[in-house]
Tab-separated table of C-alpha atoms in Angstrom:
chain	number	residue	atom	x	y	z
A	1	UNK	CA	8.813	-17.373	-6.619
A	2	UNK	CA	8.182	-20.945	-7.008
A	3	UNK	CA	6.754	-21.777	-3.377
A	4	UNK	CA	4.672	-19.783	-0.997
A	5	UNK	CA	6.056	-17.709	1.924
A	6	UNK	CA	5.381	-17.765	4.862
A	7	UNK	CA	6.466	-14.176	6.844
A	8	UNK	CA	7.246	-16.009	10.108
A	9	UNK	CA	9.676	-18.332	8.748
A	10	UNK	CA	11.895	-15.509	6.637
A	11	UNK	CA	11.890	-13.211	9.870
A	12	UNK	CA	13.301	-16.229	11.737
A	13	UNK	CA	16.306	-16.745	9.133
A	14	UNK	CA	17.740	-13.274	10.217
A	15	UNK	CA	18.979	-10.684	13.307
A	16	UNK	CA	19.753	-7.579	11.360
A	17	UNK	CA	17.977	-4.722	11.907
A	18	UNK	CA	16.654	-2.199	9.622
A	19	UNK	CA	17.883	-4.266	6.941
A	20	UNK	CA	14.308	-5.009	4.397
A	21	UNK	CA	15.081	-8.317	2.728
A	22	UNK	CA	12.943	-9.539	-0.387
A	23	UNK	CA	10.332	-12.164	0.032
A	24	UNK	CA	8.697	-11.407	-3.335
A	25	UNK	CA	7.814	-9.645	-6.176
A	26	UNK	CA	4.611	-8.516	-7.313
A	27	UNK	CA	4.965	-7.204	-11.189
A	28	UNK	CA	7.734	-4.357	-10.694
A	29	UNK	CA	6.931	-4.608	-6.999
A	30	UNK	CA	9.399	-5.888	-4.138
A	31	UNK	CA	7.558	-7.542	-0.805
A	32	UNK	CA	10.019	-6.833	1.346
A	33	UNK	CA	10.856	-7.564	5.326
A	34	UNK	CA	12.691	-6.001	8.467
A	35	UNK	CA	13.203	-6.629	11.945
A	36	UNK	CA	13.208	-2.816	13.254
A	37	UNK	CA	14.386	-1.565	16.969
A	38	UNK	CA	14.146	1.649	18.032
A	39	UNK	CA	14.424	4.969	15.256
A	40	UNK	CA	14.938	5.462	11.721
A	41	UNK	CA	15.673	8.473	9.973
A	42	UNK	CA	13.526	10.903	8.331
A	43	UNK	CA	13.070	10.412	4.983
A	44	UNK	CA	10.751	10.575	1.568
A	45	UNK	CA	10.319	9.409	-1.100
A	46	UNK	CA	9.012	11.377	-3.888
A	47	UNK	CA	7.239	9.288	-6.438
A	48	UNK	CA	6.595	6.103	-4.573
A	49	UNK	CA	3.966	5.135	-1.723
A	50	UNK	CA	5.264	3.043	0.994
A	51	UNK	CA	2.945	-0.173	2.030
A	52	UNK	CA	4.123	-0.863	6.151
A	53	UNK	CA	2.261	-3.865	7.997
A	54	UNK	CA	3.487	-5.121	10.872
A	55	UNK	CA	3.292	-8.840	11.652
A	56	UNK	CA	4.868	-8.423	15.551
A	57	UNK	CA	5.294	-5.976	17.957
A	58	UNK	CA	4.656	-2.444	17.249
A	59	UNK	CA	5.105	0.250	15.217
A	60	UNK	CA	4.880	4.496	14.747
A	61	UNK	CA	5.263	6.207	12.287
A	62	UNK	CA	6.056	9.820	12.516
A	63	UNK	CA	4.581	11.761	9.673
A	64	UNK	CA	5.379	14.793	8.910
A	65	UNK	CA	2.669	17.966	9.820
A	66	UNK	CA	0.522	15.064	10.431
A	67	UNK	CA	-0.766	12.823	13.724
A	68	UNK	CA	1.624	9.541	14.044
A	69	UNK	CA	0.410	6.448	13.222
A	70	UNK	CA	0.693	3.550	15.549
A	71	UNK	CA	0.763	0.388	13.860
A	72	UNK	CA	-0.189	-2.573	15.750
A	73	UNK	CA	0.087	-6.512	14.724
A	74	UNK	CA	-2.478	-7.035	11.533
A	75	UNK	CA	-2.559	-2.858	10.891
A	76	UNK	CA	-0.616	-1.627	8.237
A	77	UNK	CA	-0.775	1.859	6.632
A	78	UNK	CA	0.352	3.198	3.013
A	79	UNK	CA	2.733	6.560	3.461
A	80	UNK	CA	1.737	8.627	0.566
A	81	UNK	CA	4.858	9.288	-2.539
A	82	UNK	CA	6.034	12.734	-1.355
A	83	UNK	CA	5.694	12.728	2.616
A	84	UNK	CA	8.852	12.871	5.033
A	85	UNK	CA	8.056	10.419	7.506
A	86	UNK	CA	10.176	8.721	10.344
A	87	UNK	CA	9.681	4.566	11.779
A	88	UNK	CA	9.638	4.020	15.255
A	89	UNK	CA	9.578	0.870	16.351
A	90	UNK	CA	8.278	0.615	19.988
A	91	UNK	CA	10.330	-0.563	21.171
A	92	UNK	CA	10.553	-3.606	18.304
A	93	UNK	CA	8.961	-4.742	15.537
A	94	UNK	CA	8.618	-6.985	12.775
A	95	UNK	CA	7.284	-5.622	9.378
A	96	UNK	CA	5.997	-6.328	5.744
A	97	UNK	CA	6.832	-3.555	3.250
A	98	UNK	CA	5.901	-3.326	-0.187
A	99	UNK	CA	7.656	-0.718	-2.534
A	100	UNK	CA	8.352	-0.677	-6.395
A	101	UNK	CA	11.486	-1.996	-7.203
A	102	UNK	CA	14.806	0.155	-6.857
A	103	UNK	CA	13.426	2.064	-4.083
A	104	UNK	CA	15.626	2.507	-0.963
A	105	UNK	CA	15.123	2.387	2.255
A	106	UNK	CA	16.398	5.951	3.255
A	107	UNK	CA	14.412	7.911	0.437
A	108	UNK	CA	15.856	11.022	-0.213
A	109	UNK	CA	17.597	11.145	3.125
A	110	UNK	CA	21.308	9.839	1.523
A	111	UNK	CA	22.530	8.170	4.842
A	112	UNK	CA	24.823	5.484	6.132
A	113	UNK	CA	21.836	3.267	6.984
A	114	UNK	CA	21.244	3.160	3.238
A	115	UNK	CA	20.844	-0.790	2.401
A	116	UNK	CA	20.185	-1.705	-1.097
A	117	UNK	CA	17.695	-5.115	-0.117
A	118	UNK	CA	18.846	-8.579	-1.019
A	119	UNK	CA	16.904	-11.804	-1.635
A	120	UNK	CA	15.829	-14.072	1.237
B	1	UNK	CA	-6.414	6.979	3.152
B	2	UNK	CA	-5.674	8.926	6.478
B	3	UNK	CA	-5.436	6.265	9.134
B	4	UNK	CA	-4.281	3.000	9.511
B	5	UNK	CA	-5.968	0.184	8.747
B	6	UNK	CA	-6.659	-2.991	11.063
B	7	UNK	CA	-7.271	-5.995	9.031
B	8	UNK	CA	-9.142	-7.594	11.583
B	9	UNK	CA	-11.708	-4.958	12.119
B	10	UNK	CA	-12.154	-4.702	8.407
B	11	UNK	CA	-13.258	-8.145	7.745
B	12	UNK	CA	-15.541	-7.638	11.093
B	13	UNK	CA	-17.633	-5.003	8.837
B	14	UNK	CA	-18.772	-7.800	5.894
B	15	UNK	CA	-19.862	-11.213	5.529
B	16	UNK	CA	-20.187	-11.901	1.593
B	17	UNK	CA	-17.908	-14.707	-0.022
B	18	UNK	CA	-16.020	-13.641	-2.594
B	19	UNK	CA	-16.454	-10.100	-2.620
B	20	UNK	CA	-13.573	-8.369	-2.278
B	21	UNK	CA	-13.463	-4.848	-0.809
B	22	UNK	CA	-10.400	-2.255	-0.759
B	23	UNK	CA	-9.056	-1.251	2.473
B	24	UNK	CA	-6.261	0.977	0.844
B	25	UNK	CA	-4.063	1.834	-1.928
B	26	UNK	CA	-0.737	2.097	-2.974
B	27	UNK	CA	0.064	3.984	-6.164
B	28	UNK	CA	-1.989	2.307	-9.123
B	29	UNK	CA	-2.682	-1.109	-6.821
B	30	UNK	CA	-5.664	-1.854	-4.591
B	31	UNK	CA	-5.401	-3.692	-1.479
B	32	UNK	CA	-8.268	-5.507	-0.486
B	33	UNK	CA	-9.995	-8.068	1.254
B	34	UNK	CA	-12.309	-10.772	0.821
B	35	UNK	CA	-13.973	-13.606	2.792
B	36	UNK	CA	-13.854	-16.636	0.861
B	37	UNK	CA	-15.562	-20.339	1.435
B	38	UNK	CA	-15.583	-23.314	-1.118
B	39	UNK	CA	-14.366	-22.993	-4.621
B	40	UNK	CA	-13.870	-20.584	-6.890
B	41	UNK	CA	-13.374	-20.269	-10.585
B	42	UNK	CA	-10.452	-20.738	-12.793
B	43	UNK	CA	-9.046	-18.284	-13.997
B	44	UNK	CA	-6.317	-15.891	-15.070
B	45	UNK	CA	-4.894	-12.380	-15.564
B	46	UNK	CA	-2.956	-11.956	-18.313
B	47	UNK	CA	-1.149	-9.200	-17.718
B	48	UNK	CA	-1.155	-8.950	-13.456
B	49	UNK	CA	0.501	-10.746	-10.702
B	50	UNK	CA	-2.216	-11.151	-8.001
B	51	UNK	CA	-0.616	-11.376	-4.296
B	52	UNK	CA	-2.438	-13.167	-1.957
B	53	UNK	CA	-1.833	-13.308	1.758
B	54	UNK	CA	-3.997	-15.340	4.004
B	55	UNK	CA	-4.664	-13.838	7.722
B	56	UNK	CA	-7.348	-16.149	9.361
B	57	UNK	CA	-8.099	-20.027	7.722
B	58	UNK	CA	-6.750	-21.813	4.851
B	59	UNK	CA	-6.775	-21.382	1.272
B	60	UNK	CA	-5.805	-23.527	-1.321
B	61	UNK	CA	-4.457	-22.047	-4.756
B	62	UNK	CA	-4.629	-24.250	-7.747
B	63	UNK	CA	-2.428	-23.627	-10.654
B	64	UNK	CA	-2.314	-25.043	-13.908
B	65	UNK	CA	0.588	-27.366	-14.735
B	66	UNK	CA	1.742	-26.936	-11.330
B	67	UNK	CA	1.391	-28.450	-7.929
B	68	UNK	CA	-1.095	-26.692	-5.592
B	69	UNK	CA	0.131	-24.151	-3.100
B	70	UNK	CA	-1.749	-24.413	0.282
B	71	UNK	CA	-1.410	-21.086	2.133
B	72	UNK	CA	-2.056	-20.834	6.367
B	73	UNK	CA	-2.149	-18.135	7.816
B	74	UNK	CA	0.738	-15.512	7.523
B	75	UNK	CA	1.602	-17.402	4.252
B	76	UNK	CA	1.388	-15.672	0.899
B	77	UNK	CA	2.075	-16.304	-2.393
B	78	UNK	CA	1.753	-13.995	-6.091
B	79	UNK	CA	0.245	-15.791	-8.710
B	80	UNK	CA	2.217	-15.204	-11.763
B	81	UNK	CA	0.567	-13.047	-14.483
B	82	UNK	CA	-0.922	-14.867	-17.428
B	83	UNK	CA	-1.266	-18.398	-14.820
B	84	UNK	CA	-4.289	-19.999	-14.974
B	85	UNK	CA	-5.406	-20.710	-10.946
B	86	UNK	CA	-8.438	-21.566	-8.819
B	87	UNK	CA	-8.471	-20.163	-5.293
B	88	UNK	CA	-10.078	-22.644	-3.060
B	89	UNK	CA	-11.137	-22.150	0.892
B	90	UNK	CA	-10.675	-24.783	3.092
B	91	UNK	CA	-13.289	-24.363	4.373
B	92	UNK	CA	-12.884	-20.727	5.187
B	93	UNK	CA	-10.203	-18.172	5.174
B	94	UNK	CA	-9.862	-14.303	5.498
B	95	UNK	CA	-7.820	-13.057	2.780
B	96	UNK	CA	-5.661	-9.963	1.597
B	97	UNK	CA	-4.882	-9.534	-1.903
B	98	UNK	CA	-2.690	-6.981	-3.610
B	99	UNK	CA	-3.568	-6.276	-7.578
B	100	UNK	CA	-3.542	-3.653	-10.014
B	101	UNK	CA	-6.501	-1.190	-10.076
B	102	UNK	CA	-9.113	-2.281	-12.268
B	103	UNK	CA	-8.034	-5.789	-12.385
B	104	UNK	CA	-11.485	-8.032	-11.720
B	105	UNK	CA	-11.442	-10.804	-9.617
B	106	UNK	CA	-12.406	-13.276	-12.384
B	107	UNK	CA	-9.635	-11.766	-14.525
B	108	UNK	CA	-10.248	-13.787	-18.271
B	109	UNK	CA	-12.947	-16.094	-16.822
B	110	UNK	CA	-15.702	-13.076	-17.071
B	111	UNK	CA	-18.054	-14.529	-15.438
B	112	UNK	CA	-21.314	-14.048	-13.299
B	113	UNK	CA	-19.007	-14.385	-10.140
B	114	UNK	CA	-17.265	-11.292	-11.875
B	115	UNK	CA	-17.471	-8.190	-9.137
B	116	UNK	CA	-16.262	-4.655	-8.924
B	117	UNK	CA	-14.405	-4.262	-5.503
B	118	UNK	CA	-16.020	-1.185	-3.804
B	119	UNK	CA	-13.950	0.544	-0.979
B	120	UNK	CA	-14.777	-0.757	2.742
């Protein structure tokens, strides 16, 4: 990362949906972006949290035996390593993640909306 | 950490400069916040990448051997680990940072600017 970032201008150089792209790293940490519309899928991941902050529009997360969370522009919230959760965007959003490196977007959930993030 | 977390209304609950507070966590990093105004110290952390993102002002990041990054807001940028760098507010700017527990804001520099971030 030679340059800063700003999170407006990556969003802007993509459509895809639910498709995190990396903006960054942060010691064995990817800073990762998505345009999201409508659900996800369930999914966990068992040794990692999962850093959401949205930057436009808005957000829920569905969390399992637990109250959603509805993220609005400058909220974020940290899913805890270990709890099934689901994204909702409502109805779109645009959103900062931050996850240790290797970590996909579908957890343990296998799916075909699996993407393995590339570099923006 | 059982709710989300509105950057905003967490920088509404302080007023020091250069204090930085944590407003959540995500595995063995803080995230925090800090109001910042003038100049602060060089410094660096030898073994960290710091990641700073700036959400209200402007905040110049000087770096040693390298040209100055000048962050707005929605811009971020990760200091390298092991960089020397002086963050610098122009004249004021709201700040989120993303580091390593236990990492001190002052990193080699100790210093009597030198803090422990207590949780907000």
């Amino acid at each position: 990362m030679k340059t800063k970032v700003s999170i407006a201008e990556k969003h802007s150089l993509f459509d895809e949906r639910w498709t995190p792209k990396i903006i960054a790293g942060l010691d064995n940490y990817d800073v990762k972006i998505a345009k999201v519309e409508g659900e996800f899928v369930w999914h966990k991941h068992d040794e990692e949290d999962e850093f959401f902050l949205v930057t436009k529009g808005q957000l829920k997360l569905e969390l399992e035996g637990r109250d959603d969370v509805v993220l609005g522009e400058g909220e974020l919230f940290v899913v805890p390593a270990g709890l099934s959760h689901r994204p909702v965007a409502q109805p779109y959003a645009e959103i900062m993640m931050i996850e240790r490196k290797g970590v996909i977007n579908t957890g343990d959930a296998g799916h075909e909306r699996a993407v393995v993030p590339e570099e923006l």
